[in-house]
């Protein structure tokens, strides 16, 4: 979108929940296009839903949602089966909130540090993108499935990348 004064548009449409915050946006080193579109607030949710339903149709939308939820359940299973990770809150639809917690005796601050490093490491590869959030003072990673062409192989590959990055982080860390 071309506008004469982008700061006016950003001011009007900007939202900044915890899961959308990142270093580059906070330092204004990138253009944050999330603020250049229809708002994420309550008023515009019905318009967004209408666009999606018009694009997919009801049957295809149902199939897409069921597939995403199934893949999120698979990812949640990967997290639960690994003792270095915790599922922090129960999975909702296609969102899995988890954290890297290799040593349950560490202080919460150190666990948060490890998770921030893991998030940076995974996102810096450019292969997948995850976000974070903080709930009741607990820093956690968010793995959301929802892209149109996501398949099981993508989720499996993402989990392998997360594990490899976590192991590499442990090798670098001094306990």
PDB file of N, CA and C in Angstrom, residues 100 102 106 110 113-114 117-118 120-122 124-125 163-175:
ATOM      1  N   UNK A 100      10.988 -24.718  26.388  1.00  0.00           N
ATOM      2  CA  UNK A 100      12.183 -25.533  26.532  1.00  0.00           C
ATOM      3  C   UNK A 100      12.583 -25.455  27.996  1.00  0.00           C
ATOM      4  N   UNK A 102      15.017 -27.839  29.974  1.00  0.00           N
ATOM      5  CA  UNK A 102      15.838 -29.042  30.074  1.00  0.00           C
ATOM      6  C   UNK A 102      16.178 -29.471  31.494  1.00  0.00           C
ATOM      7  N   UNK A 106      16.296 -25.310  37.338  1.00  0.00           N
ATOM      8  CA  UNK A 106      16.798 -23.964  37.031  1.00  0.00           C
ATOM      9  C   UNK A 106      15.816 -22.900  37.487  1.00  0.00           C
ATOM     10  N   UNK A 110      16.346 -18.151  34.135  1.00  0.00           N
ATOM     11  CA  UNK A 110      17.259 -18.842  33.227  1.00  0.00           C
ATOM     12  C   UNK A 110      16.474 -19.610  32.167  1.00  0.00           C
ATOM     13  N   UNK A 113      15.431 -17.163  29.641  1.00  0.00           N
ATOM     14  CA  UNK A 113      16.593 -16.830  28.811  1.00  0.00           C
ATOM     15  C   UNK A 113      16.809 -17.895  27.732  1.00  0.00           C
ATOM     16  N   UNK A 114      16.760 -19.170  28.123  1.00  0.00           N
ATOM     17  CA  UNK A 114      16.940 -20.262  27.166  1.00  0.00           C
ATOM     18  C   UNK A 114      15.870 -20.231  26.078  1.00  0.00           C
ATOM     19  N   UNK A 117      16.505 -17.430  23.623  1.00  0.00           N
ATOM     20  CA  UNK A 117      17.601 -17.824  22.731  1.00  0.00           C
ATOM     21  C   UNK A 117      17.126 -18.855  21.707  1.00  0.00           C
ATOM     22  N   UNK A 118      16.325 -19.806  22.159  1.00  0.00           N
ATOM     23  CA  UNK A 118      15.798 -20.824  21.245  1.00  0.00           C
ATOM     24  C   UNK A 118      14.918 -20.185  20.181  1.00  0.00           C
ATOM     25  N   UNK A 120      15.001 -17.106  19.050  1.00  0.00           N
ATOM     26  CA  UNK A 120      15.866 -16.362  18.119  1.00  0.00           C
ATOM     27  C   UNK A 120      16.590 -17.310  17.169  1.00  0.00           C
ATOM     28  N   UNK A 121      17.088 -18.403  17.707  1.00  0.00           N
ATOM     29  CA  UNK A 121      17.820 -19.370  16.897  1.00  0.00           C
ATOM     30  C   UNK A 121      16.933 -19.978  15.811  1.00  0.00           C
ATOM     31  N   UNK A 122      15.756 -20.410  16.200  1.00  0.00           N
ATOM     32  CA  UNK A 122      14.836 -21.047  15.243  1.00  0.00           C
ATOM     33  C   UNK A 122      14.387 -20.036  14.187  1.00  0.00           C
ATOM     34  N   UNK A 124      15.817 -17.322  13.221  1.00  0.00           N
ATOM     35  CA  UNK A 124      16.916 -16.814  12.387  1.00  0.00           C
ATOM     36  C   UNK A 124      17.247 -17.737  11.219  1.00  0.00           C
ATOM     37  N   UNK A 125      16.797 -18.985  11.272  1.00  0.00           N
ATOM     38  CA  UNK A 125      17.054 -19.903  10.158  1.00  0.00           C
ATOM     39  C   UNK A 125      16.225 -19.540   8.934  1.00  0.00           C
ATOM     40  N   UNK A 163      14.241 -29.091  17.964  1.00  0.00           N
ATOM     41  CA  UNK A 163      15.077 -29.976  18.796  1.00  0.00           C
ATOM     42  C   UNK A 163      16.555 -29.760  18.526  1.00  0.00           C
ATOM     43  N   UNK A 164      16.930 -29.685  17.253  1.00  0.00           N
ATOM     44  CA  UNK A 164      18.339 -29.467  16.906  1.00  0.00           C
ATOM     45  C   UNK A 164      18.836 -28.143  17.483  1.00  0.00           C
ATOM     46  N   UNK A 165      18.020 -27.114  17.377  1.00  0.00           N
ATOM     47  CA  UNK A 165      18.398 -25.801  17.905  1.00  0.00           C
ATOM     48  C   UNK A 165      18.520 -25.844  19.425  1.00  0.00           C
ATOM     49  N   UNK A 166      17.619 -26.573  20.082  1.00  0.00           N
ATOM     50  CA  UNK A 166      17.667 -26.699  21.543  1.00  0.00           C
ATOM     51  C   UNK A 166      18.926 -27.436  21.985  1.00  0.00           C
ATOM     52  N   UNK A 167      19.264 -28.506  21.294  1.00  0.00           N
ATOM     53  CA  UNK A 167      20.463 -29.269  21.630  1.00  0.00           C
ATOM     54  C   UNK A 167      21.713 -28.420  21.416  1.00  0.00           C
ATOM     55  N   UNK A 168      21.750 -27.679  20.321  1.00  0.00           N
ATOM     56  CA  UNK A 168      22.893 -26.806  20.055  1.00  0.00           C
ATOM     57  C   UNK A 168      23.002 -25.722  21.132  1.00  0.00           C
ATOM     58  N   UNK A 169      21.867 -25.233  21.597  1.00  0.00           N
ATOM     59  CA  UNK A 169      21.851 -24.224  22.659  1.00  0.00           C
ATOM     60  C   UNK A 169      22.394 -24.804  23.959  1.00  0.00           C
ATOM     61  N   UNK A 170      22.036 -26.043  24.252  1.00  0.00           N
ATOM     62  CA  UNK A 170      22.542 -26.692  25.462  1.00  0.00           C
ATOM     63  C   UNK A 170      24.063 -26.880  25.412  1.00  0.00           C
ATOM     64  N   UNK A 171      24.559 -27.203  24.229  1.00  0.00           N
ATOM     65  CA  UNK A 171      26.011 -27.383  24.082  1.00  0.00           C
ATOM     66  C   UNK A 171      26.762 -26.076  24.369  1.00  0.00           C
ATOM     67  N   UNK A 172      26.154 -24.948  23.974  1.00  0.00           N
ATOM     68  CA  UNK A 172      26.782 -23.640  24.170  1.00  0.00           C
ATOM     69  C   UNK A 172      26.646 -23.150  25.609  1.00  0.00           C
ATOM     70  N   UNK A 173      25.554 -23.551  26.266  1.00  0.00           N
ATOM     71  CA  UNK A 173      25.258 -23.046  27.611  1.00  0.00           C
ATOM     72  C   UNK A 173      26.128 -23.696  28.659  1.00  0.00           C
ATOM     73  N   UNK A 174      26.394 -22.962  29.691  1.00  0.00           N
ATOM     74  CA  UNK A 174      27.136 -23.495  30.827  1.00  0.00           C
ATOM     75  C   UNK A 174      26.152 -23.569  31.994  1.00  0.00           C
ATOM     76  N   UNK A 175      25.991 -24.759  32.538  1.00  0.00           N
ATOM     77  CA  UNK A 175      25.034 -24.920  33.639  1.00  0.00           C
ATOM     78  C   UNK A 175      25.723 -24.756  34.968  1.00  0.00           C
TER      79      UNK A 175
END
